[in-house]
PDB file of C-alpha atoms in Angstrom:
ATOM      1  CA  UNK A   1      60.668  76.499  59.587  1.00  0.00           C
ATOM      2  CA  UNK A   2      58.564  74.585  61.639  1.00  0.00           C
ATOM      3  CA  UNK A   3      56.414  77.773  63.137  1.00  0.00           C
ATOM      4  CA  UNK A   4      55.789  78.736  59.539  1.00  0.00           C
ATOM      5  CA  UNK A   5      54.866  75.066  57.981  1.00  0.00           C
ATOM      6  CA  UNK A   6      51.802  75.601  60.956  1.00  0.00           C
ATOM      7  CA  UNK A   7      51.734  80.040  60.700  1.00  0.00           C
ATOM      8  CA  UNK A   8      53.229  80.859  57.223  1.00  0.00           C
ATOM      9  CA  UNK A   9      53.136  84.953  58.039  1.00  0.00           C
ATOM     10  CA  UNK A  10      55.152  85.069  61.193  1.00  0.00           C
ATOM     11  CA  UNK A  11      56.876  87.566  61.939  1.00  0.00           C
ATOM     12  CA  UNK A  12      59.557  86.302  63.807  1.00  0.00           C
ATOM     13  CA  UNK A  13      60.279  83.490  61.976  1.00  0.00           C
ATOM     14  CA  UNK A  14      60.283  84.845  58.662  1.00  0.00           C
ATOM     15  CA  UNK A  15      63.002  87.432  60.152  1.00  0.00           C
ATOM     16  CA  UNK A  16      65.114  84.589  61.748  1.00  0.00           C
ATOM     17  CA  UNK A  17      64.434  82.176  58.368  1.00  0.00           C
ATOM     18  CA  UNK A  18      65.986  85.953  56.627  1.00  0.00           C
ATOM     19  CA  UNK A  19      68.975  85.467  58.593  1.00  0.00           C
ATOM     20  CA  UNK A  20      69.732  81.961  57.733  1.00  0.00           C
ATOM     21  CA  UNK A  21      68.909  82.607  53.878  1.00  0.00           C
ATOM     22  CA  UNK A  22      71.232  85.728  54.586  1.00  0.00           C
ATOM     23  CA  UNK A  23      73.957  83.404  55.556  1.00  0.00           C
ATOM     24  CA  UNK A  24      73.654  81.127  52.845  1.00  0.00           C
ATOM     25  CA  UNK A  25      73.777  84.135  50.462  1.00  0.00           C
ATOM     26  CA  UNK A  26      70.045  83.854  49.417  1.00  0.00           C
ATOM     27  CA  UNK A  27      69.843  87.606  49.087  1.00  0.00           C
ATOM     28  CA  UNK A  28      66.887  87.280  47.017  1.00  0.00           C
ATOM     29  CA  UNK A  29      65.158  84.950  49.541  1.00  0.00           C
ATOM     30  CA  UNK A  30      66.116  86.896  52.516  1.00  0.00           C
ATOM     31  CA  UNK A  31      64.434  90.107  51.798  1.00  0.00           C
ATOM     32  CA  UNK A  32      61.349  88.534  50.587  1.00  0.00           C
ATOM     33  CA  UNK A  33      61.327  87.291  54.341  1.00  0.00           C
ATOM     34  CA  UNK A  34      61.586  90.318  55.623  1.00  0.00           C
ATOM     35  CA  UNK A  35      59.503  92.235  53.553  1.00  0.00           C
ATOM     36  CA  UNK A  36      56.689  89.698  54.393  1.00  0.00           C
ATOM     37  CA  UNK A  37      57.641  90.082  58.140  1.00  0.00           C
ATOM     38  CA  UNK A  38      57.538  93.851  57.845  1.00  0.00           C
ATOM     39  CA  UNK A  39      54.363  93.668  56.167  1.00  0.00           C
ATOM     40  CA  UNK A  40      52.692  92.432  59.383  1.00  0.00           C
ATOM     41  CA  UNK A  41      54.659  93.638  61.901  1.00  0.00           C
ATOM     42  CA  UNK A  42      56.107  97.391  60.055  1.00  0.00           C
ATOM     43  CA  UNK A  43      57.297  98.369  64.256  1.00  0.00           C
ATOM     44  CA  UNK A  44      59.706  95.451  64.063  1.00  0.00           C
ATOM     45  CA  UNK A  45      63.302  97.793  64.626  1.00  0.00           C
ATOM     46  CA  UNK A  46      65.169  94.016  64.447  1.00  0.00           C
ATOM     47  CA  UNK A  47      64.094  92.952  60.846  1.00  0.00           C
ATOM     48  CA  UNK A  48      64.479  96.376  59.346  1.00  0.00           C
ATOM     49  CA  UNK A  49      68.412  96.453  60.658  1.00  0.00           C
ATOM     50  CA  UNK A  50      68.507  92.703  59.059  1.00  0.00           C
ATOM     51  CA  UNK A  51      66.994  94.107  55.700  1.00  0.00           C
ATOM     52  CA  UNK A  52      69.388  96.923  55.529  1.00  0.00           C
ATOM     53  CA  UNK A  53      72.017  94.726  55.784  1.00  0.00           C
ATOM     54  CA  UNK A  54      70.584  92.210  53.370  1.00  0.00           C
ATOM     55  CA  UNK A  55      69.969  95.895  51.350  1.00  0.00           C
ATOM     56  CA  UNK A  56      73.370  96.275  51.380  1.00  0.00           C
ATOM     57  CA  UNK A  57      74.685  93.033  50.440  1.00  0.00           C
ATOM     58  CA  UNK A  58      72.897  93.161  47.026  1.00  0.00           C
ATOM     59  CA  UNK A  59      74.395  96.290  46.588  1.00  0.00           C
ATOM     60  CA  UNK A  60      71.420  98.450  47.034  1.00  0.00           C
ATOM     61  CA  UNK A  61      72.711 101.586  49.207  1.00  0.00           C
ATOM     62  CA  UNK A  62      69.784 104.077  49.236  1.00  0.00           C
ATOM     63  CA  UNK A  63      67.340 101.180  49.784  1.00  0.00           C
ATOM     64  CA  UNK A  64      69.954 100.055  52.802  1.00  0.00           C
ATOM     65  CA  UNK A  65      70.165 103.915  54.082  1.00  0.00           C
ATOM     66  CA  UNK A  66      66.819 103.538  54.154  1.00  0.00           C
ATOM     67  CA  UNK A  67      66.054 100.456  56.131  1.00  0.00           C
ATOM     68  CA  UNK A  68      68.383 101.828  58.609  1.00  0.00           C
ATOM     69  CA  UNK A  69      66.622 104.830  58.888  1.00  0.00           C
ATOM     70  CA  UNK A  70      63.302 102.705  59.854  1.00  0.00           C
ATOM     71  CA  UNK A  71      65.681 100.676  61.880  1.00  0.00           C
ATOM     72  CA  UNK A  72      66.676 104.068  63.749  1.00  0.00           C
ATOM     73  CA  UNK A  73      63.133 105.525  64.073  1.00  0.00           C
ATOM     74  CA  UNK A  74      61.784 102.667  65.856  1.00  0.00           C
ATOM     75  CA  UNK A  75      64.684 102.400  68.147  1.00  0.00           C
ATOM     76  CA  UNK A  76      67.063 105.107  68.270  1.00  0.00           C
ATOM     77  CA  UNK A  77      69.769 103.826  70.340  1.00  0.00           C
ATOM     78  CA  UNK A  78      70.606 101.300  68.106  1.00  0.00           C
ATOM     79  CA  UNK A  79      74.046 100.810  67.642  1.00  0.00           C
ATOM     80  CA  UNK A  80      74.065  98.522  64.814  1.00  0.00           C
ATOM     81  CA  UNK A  81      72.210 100.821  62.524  1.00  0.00           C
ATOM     82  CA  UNK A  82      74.382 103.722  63.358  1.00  0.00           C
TER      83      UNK A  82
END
């Protein structure tokens, strides 16, 4: 959280902040993250496999098909997403 106290719309962090609120079951939180991450950085394959996921989690399975899709547009050989 440090890199976003000093550059609040980072990418990178945001996505790896998304994991940890993932982890403690901050759904809500999570994809907030990573919908401000994808914002910014829309090419980012990593944080729309993490927001499927997160998709998923709150029980959401067309918006988690979805986010996989992106996920497997970006970077087809994905295995996660598949």
């Amino acid at each position: 959280t440090a890199i976003l106290e000093r550059q609040p719309g980072h990418p990178a962090a945001l996505r790896e902040r998304a994991l940890a609120r993932r982890a403690l079951k901050d759904l809500a939180g999570a994809r907030a993250d990573l919908e401000d991450a994808l914002r910014s950085e829309a090419g980012d394959a990593g944080a729309w496999l993490v927001l499927a996921a997160v998709r998923h989690d709150s029980r959401d399975p067309a918006g988690a098909l979805e986010a996989f899709g992106r996920c497997l547009a970006l970077d087809p050989e994905n295995v996660e997403a598949l």
